[in-house]
Amino acid sequence: MENIRRASHAGSWYSSNSQTLEAELDGWLRECGLPKSPDVRGVIAPHAGYSYSGRAAAFAFGNIDPTNITRIFLLGPSHHHYTPKCALSRATIYKTPIGDLPIDLEVIEELKATGKFDMMDIEVDEAEHSMEMHLPYLAKVFRGHSVKVVPIMVGAVSTENEAMYGRLLSKYIDDPKNFFSVSSDFCHWGSRFNYMHYDKKHGAIHKSIEALDKMGMEIIETGDPDEFKHYLLETDNTICGRHPISVFLHMSKNCSTKIKIKFLRYEQSSHCKSMRDSSVSYASAVAKSE
């Protein structure tokens, strides 16, 4: 029986009009002007409203050569629903205004059989935006290719369980037909986020935020999940996709394929100059097989 996850954030976080959305995505992808590479096996990309992070996200999705890919693993954090585990979708189809993406029910069953995953209700699935914000780009880039999606909501997972899920999912990286879309924004700065780290040696507040984020990005590029964990403990940087990123780093560490992550774009929603300001940072990366 069909179980449809609606494009619940269309019309607010991004356009529900297919022509408008197509034109926006086309424009951003054209603007970033990146060559498509079959070595790109995954991306890290933001998940804010498209007016904020749509352009930055193109620097991740613009690298994808869809030719040999048949399955997309989508890893996103949970903003509203508490679970100490990873959760799988009960949906059979993810809708977008520019084309629908079928769920890979076979792999969902395979993962469910491990006993390590929760199942999320469709209401929880539709309330979460972190994976949905990747869907229009994925529908666009993979149009005309037969792909299925494996959505995994990564909860408030312990360090030990990040490693466990990484080991469990690592075998999927070794199949070159699989692709990985990891959803995260970077620093959420300001009193409304309860995070106001400011190192004056960098100058303006936004420069301090940039230095903090770029330190994290460089550590992610090393591929070392333990170093990334250490960075988060030291700085407490409010990277909302810390758990999906950590799981992906553990996956890369445990697979036979050599994966190299490289960040291609960094933006901030606004430039903070006073302690009354606030901003969210967006960073886009590709993960290539070497």
Short mmCIF file of C-alpha atoms in Angstrom, two decimals:
data_model
loop_
_atom_site.label_atom_id
_atom_site.label_comp_id
_atom_site.label_asym_id
_atom_site.label_seq_id
_atom_site.Cartn_x
_atom_site.Cartn_y
_atom_site.Cartn_z
CA MET A 1 0.00 0.00 0.00
CA GLU A 2 1.27 3.48 -0.85
CA ASN A 3 2.30 5.63 2.09
CA ILE A 4 3.04 9.12 0.81
CA ARG A 5 5.22 11.65 2.57
CA ARG A 6 3.96 15.03 1.36
CA ALA A 7 6.32 17.87 0.50
CA SER A 8 5.23 19.44 3.79
CA HIS A 9 7.63 22.42 3.67
CA ALA A 10 6.84 23.38 0.05
CA GLY A 11 5.14 26.76 -0.09
CA SER A 12 7.02 28.01 2.98
CA TRP A 13 10.66 26.86 3.01
CA TYR A 14 10.80 26.65 -0.80
CA SER A 15 8.42 27.21 -3.68
CA SER A 16 5.52 24.80 -4.19
CA ASN A 17 5.27 26.01 -7.81
CA SER A 18 7.13 23.50 -9.97
CA GLN A 19 8.16 26.05 -12.63
CA THR A 20 9.45 28.56 -10.07
CA LEU A 21 11.35 25.84 -8.22
CA GLU A 22 12.82 24.41 -11.44
CA ALA A 23 13.98 27.88 -12.50
CA GLU A 24 15.61 28.55 -9.09
CA LEU A 25 17.44 25.22 -9.02
CA ASP A 26 18.52 25.62 -12.67
CA GLY A 27 19.87 29.09 -11.94
CA TRP A 28 21.84 28.04 -8.86
CA LEU A 29 23.27 24.92 -10.55
CA ARG A 30 24.27 26.95 -13.62
CA GLU A 31 25.81 29.68 -11.45
CA CYS A 32 28.09 27.30 -9.56
CA GLY A 33 29.32 25.95 -12.93
CA LEU A 34 30.80 22.72 -11.54
CA PRO A 35 31.81 19.74 -13.68
CA LYS A 36 29.93 16.53 -12.91
CA SER A 37 32.20 13.76 -11.65
CA PRO A 38 31.45 10.00 -11.40
CA ASP A 39 33.89 9.94 -8.44
CA VAL A 40 31.44 11.96 -6.31
CA ARG A 41 29.85 9.39 -3.99
CA GLY A 42 28.27 11.74 -1.50
CA VAL A 43 27.61 15.31 -0.41
CA ILE A 44 27.25 17.31 2.78
CA ALA A 45 24.75 20.10 2.15
CA PRO A 46 22.65 22.59 4.15
CA HIS A 47 18.93 22.34 4.85
CA ALA A 48 17.68 25.88 5.50
CA GLY A 49 14.96 27.58 3.47
CA TYR A 50 16.10 27.97 -0.14
CA SER A 51 16.16 31.78 0.08
CA TYR A 52 18.94 31.32 2.68
CA SER A 53 20.87 28.22 1.62
CA GLY A 54 19.61 27.18 -1.84
CA ARG A 55 22.56 28.77 -3.61
CA ALA A 56 25.16 27.26 -1.25
CA ALA A 57 23.58 23.80 -1.63
CA ALA A 58 24.11 23.92 -5.41
CA PHE A 59 27.87 23.67 -4.77
CA ALA A 60 27.25 20.18 -3.37
CA PHE A 61 24.54 18.88 -5.71
CA GLY A 62 26.10 20.43 -8.84
CA ASN A 63 28.96 17.89 -8.75
CA ILE A 64 26.83 14.77 -9.08
CA ASP A 65 27.04 12.53 -12.14
CA PRO A 66 23.81 10.48 -11.84
CA THR A 67 24.71 7.93 -14.52
CA ASN A 68 25.64 4.90 -12.40
CA ILE A 69 23.71 5.68 -9.20
CA THR A 70 20.57 3.64 -8.36
CA ARG A 71 20.17 4.32 -4.63
CA ILE A 72 20.49 7.42 -2.42
CA PHE A 73 21.01 7.15 1.33
CA LEU A 74 19.73 10.33 2.96
CA LEU A 75 21.04 11.11 6.46
CA GLY A 76 19.52 14.04 8.34
CA PRO A 77 19.31 15.19 11.96
CA SER A 78 16.13 15.31 14.02
CA HIS A 79 15.02 18.81 15.05
CA HIS A 80 11.70 18.00 16.77
CA HIS A 81 11.51 14.30 17.59
CA TYR A 82 13.71 12.79 20.30
CA THR A 83 15.23 9.39 19.66
CA PRO A 84 18.61 8.07 20.83
CA LYS A 85 18.69 5.88 17.71
CA CYS A 86 18.53 6.23 13.95
CA ALA A 87 14.99 6.03 12.56
CA LEU A 88 13.75 4.72 9.21
CA SER A 89 10.84 6.09 7.22
CA ARG A 90 7.51 4.25 6.91
CA ALA A 91 6.79 6.11 3.66
CA THR A 92 6.85 4.41 0.25
CA ILE A 93 7.12 7.68 -1.73
CA TYR A 94 8.67 11.07 -0.97
CA LYS A 95 6.88 13.76 -2.96
CA THR A 96 8.47 16.96 -4.30
CA PRO A 97 6.89 19.66 -6.50
CA ILE A 98 9.21 18.61 -9.35
CA GLY A 99 8.95 14.82 -9.24
CA ASP A 100 8.56 12.05 -6.70
CA LEU A 101 11.23 9.77 -5.24
CA PRO A 102 10.36 6.14 -4.39
CA ILE A 103 11.69 4.66 -1.14
CA ASP A 104 13.89 1.54 -1.33
CA LEU A 105 11.68 -0.74 0.76
CA GLU A 106 14.07 -3.69 0.37
CA VAL A 107 16.96 -1.85 2.07
CA ILE A 108 14.59 -0.40 4.70
CA GLU A 109 13.58 -3.99 5.58
CA GLU A 110 17.23 -5.08 5.60
CA LEU A 111 18.14 -2.30 8.05
CA LYS A 112 15.02 -2.88 10.15
CA ALA A 113 16.00 -6.54 10.52
CA THR A 114 19.20 -5.53 12.36
CA GLY A 115 17.04 -4.42 15.31
CA LYS A 116 19.10 -1.24 15.66
CA PHE A 117 16.65 1.21 14.07
CA ASP A 118 13.44 2.92 15.17
CA MET A 119 10.62 3.44 12.68
CA MET A 120 9.30 7.01 12.44
CA ASP A 121 5.64 7.77 11.88
CA ILE A 122 4.69 9.75 8.79
CA GLU A 123 3.81 12.75 11.04
CA VAL A 124 7.35 12.78 12.48
CA ASP A 125 8.76 12.37 8.96
CA GLU A 126 6.70 15.27 7.59
CA ALA A 127 7.52 17.55 10.54
CA GLU A 128 11.27 17.15 9.93
CA HIS A 129 12.79 19.45 7.29
CA SER A 130 16.44 18.31 7.26
CA MET A 131 16.01 15.56 4.65
CA GLU A 132 13.16 17.20 2.74
CA MET A 133 15.33 20.20 1.86
CA HIS A 134 17.65 17.88 -0.12
CA LEU A 135 14.80 16.26 -2.08
CA PRO A 136 14.12 18.88 -4.80
CA TYR A 137 17.83 18.99 -5.68
CA LEU A 138 17.99 15.18 -5.75
CA ALA A 139 14.80 14.93 -7.84
CA LYS A 140 16.31 17.47 -10.25
CA VAL A 141 19.81 15.98 -10.54
CA PHE A 142 18.60 12.36 -10.81
CA ARG A 143 15.67 13.06 -13.17
CA GLY A 144 15.47 10.44 -15.92
CA HIS A 145 17.46 7.96 -13.83
CA SER A 146 15.85 5.16 -11.88
CA VAL A 147 16.82 5.84 -8.25
CA LYS A 148 15.35 4.88 -4.89
CA VAL A 149 15.90 6.64 -1.59
CA VAL A 150 16.79 5.29 1.87
CA PRO A 151 15.95 8.09 4.36
CA ILE A 152 17.60 7.73 7.78
CA MET A 153 16.81 10.24 10.52
CA VAL A 154 19.84 10.32 12.82
CA GLY A 155 18.70 11.01 16.39
CA ALA A 156 20.66 12.12 19.47
CA VAL A 157 23.03 9.22 18.99
CA SER A 158 25.82 8.49 21.51
CA THR A 159 29.47 8.46 20.40
CA GLU A 160 29.51 4.64 20.66
CA ASN A 161 26.36 4.33 18.56
CA GLU A 162 27.62 6.74 15.90
CA ALA A 163 30.50 4.28 15.46
CA MET A 164 28.11 1.29 15.52
CA TYR A 165 25.83 2.78 12.83
CA GLY A 166 28.93 3.74 10.82
CA ARG A 167 30.16 0.14 10.85
CA LEU A 168 26.70 -1.19 10.03
CA LEU A 169 26.21 1.15 7.05
CA SER A 170 29.81 1.12 5.74
CA LYS A 171 29.25 -1.82 3.37
CA TYR A 172 26.86 0.34 1.35
CA ILE A 173 29.68 2.74 0.43
CA ASP A 174 31.52 -0.17 -1.20
CA ASP A 175 28.71 -0.55 -3.74
CA PRO A 176 29.44 2.21 -6.33
CA LYS A 177 25.73 2.36 -7.24
CA ASN A 178 24.99 3.91 -3.83
CA PHE A 179 25.10 7.65 -3.13
CA PHE A 180 25.00 9.51 0.22
CA SER A 181 23.35 12.86 0.95
CA VAL A 182 24.23 14.16 4.42
CA SER A 183 22.20 17.08 5.75
CA SER A 184 23.65 19.74 8.05
CA ASP A 185 23.84 23.45 8.63
CA PHE A 186 26.85 24.85 10.48
CA CYS A 187 27.14 27.43 13.30
CA HIS A 188 23.86 28.80 14.70
CA TRP A 189 25.08 31.98 16.39
CA GLY A 190 23.22 34.43 18.61
CA SER A 191 21.21 34.65 21.82
CA ARG A 192 18.22 32.88 20.20
CA PHE A 193 20.45 29.82 19.71
CA ASN A 194 22.10 30.14 23.15
CA TYR A 195 25.48 30.23 21.44
CA MET A 196 27.63 33.34 21.36
CA HIS A 197 31.23 32.13 21.16
CA TYR A 198 33.38 35.08 20.08
CA ASP A 199 37.14 35.05 19.68
CA LYS A 200 38.09 38.71 19.25
CA LYS A 201 41.45 37.91 17.66
CA HIS A 202 39.60 37.24 14.37
CA GLY A 203 38.10 40.74 14.26
CA ALA A 204 34.37 41.07 13.59
CA ILE A 205 32.00 38.48 15.07
CA HIS A 206 31.22 36.97 11.66
CA LYS A 207 34.97 36.43 11.07
CA SER A 208 35.20 34.60 14.41
CA ILE A 209 32.23 32.40 13.38
CA GLU A 210 33.89 31.71 10.02
CA ALA A 211 37.18 30.70 11.70
CA LEU A 212 35.28 28.38 14.05
CA ASP A 213 33.30 26.76 11.22
CA LYS A 214 36.34 26.41 8.96
CA MET A 215 38.27 24.67 11.72
CA GLY A 216 35.42 22.12 11.87
CA MET A 217 35.29 21.81 8.08
CA GLU A 218 39.03 21.11 7.92
CA ILE A 219 38.66 18.38 10.56
CA ILE A 220 35.75 16.82 8.64
CA GLU A 221 38.00 16.83 5.54
CA THR A 222 40.55 14.67 7.43
CA GLY A 223 37.82 12.03 7.71
CA ASP A 224 38.60 11.41 11.40
CA PRO A 225 35.39 11.01 13.47
CA ASP A 226 37.33 11.11 16.78
CA GLU A 227 38.95 14.44 15.89
CA PHE A 228 35.54 15.81 14.90
CA LYS A 229 34.08 14.66 18.24
CA HIS A 230 36.98 16.33 20.07
CA TYR A 231 36.37 19.59 18.13
CA LEU A 232 32.67 19.55 19.08
CA LEU A 233 33.47 18.97 22.76
CA GLU A 234 36.06 21.76 22.72
CA THR A 235 34.06 24.40 20.86
CA ASP A 236 30.44 23.28 21.36
CA ASN A 237 29.83 24.59 17.82
CA THR A 238 26.11 24.36 17.03
CA ILE A 239 26.43 22.17 13.92
CA CYS A 240 22.93 20.67 13.83
CA GLY A 241 23.94 17.74 11.60
CA ARG A 242 26.83 16.71 13.87
CA HIS A 243 25.37 13.20 14.29
CA PRO A 244 24.73 12.45 10.57
CA ILE A 245 28.20 13.83 9.73
CA SER A 246 29.78 11.66 12.45
CA VAL A 247 27.96 8.54 11.24
CA PHE A 248 29.13 9.25 7.67
CA LEU A 249 32.75 9.72 8.88
CA HIS A 250 32.56 6.35 10.65
CA MET A 251 31.07 4.78 7.50
CA SER A 252 33.95 6.15 5.41
CA LYS A 253 36.51 4.95 7.96
CA ASN A 254 35.10 1.40 8.00
CA CYS A 255 34.56 0.79 4.27
CA SER A 256 37.14 -0.52 1.77
CA THR A 257 36.66 2.46 -0.57
CA LYS A 258 38.94 5.44 0.05
CA ILE A 259 36.68 8.48 0.52
CA LYS A 260 37.98 12.05 0.50
CA ILE A 261 35.73 14.92 1.65
CA LYS A 262 36.27 18.43 0.30
CA PHE A 263 34.30 21.59 1.12
CA LEU A 264 33.56 23.82 -1.87
CA ARG A 265 31.37 26.58 -0.45
CA TYR A 266 30.83 28.48 2.78
CA GLU A 267 28.20 31.18 3.42
CA GLN A 268 26.46 32.87 6.35
CA SER A 269 22.81 33.98 6.43
CA SER A 270 24.02 37.41 7.59
CA HIS A 271 27.23 38.99 8.92
CA CYS A 272 27.05 39.38 12.69
CA LYS A 273 28.67 42.58 13.92
CA SER A 274 27.07 43.05 17.34
CA MET A 275 26.05 40.68 20.15
CA ARG A 276 22.40 41.39 19.29
CA ASP A 277 22.78 39.85 15.81
CA SER A 278 22.27 36.23 14.81
CA SER A 279 23.22 34.03 11.86
CA VAL A 280 23.32 30.48 10.55
CA SER A 281 26.24 29.17 8.49
CA TYR A 282 25.96 26.92 5.43
CA ALA A 283 28.73 24.71 4.05
CA SER A 284 28.68 22.38 1.05
CA ALA A 285 31.07 19.48 0.50
CA VAL A 286 31.60 16.54 -1.83
CA ALA A 287 32.83 13.09 -0.83
CA LYS A 288 34.84 11.51 -3.65
CA SER A 289 36.19 8.00 -4.05
CA GLU A 290 39.92 8.02 -4.71
#
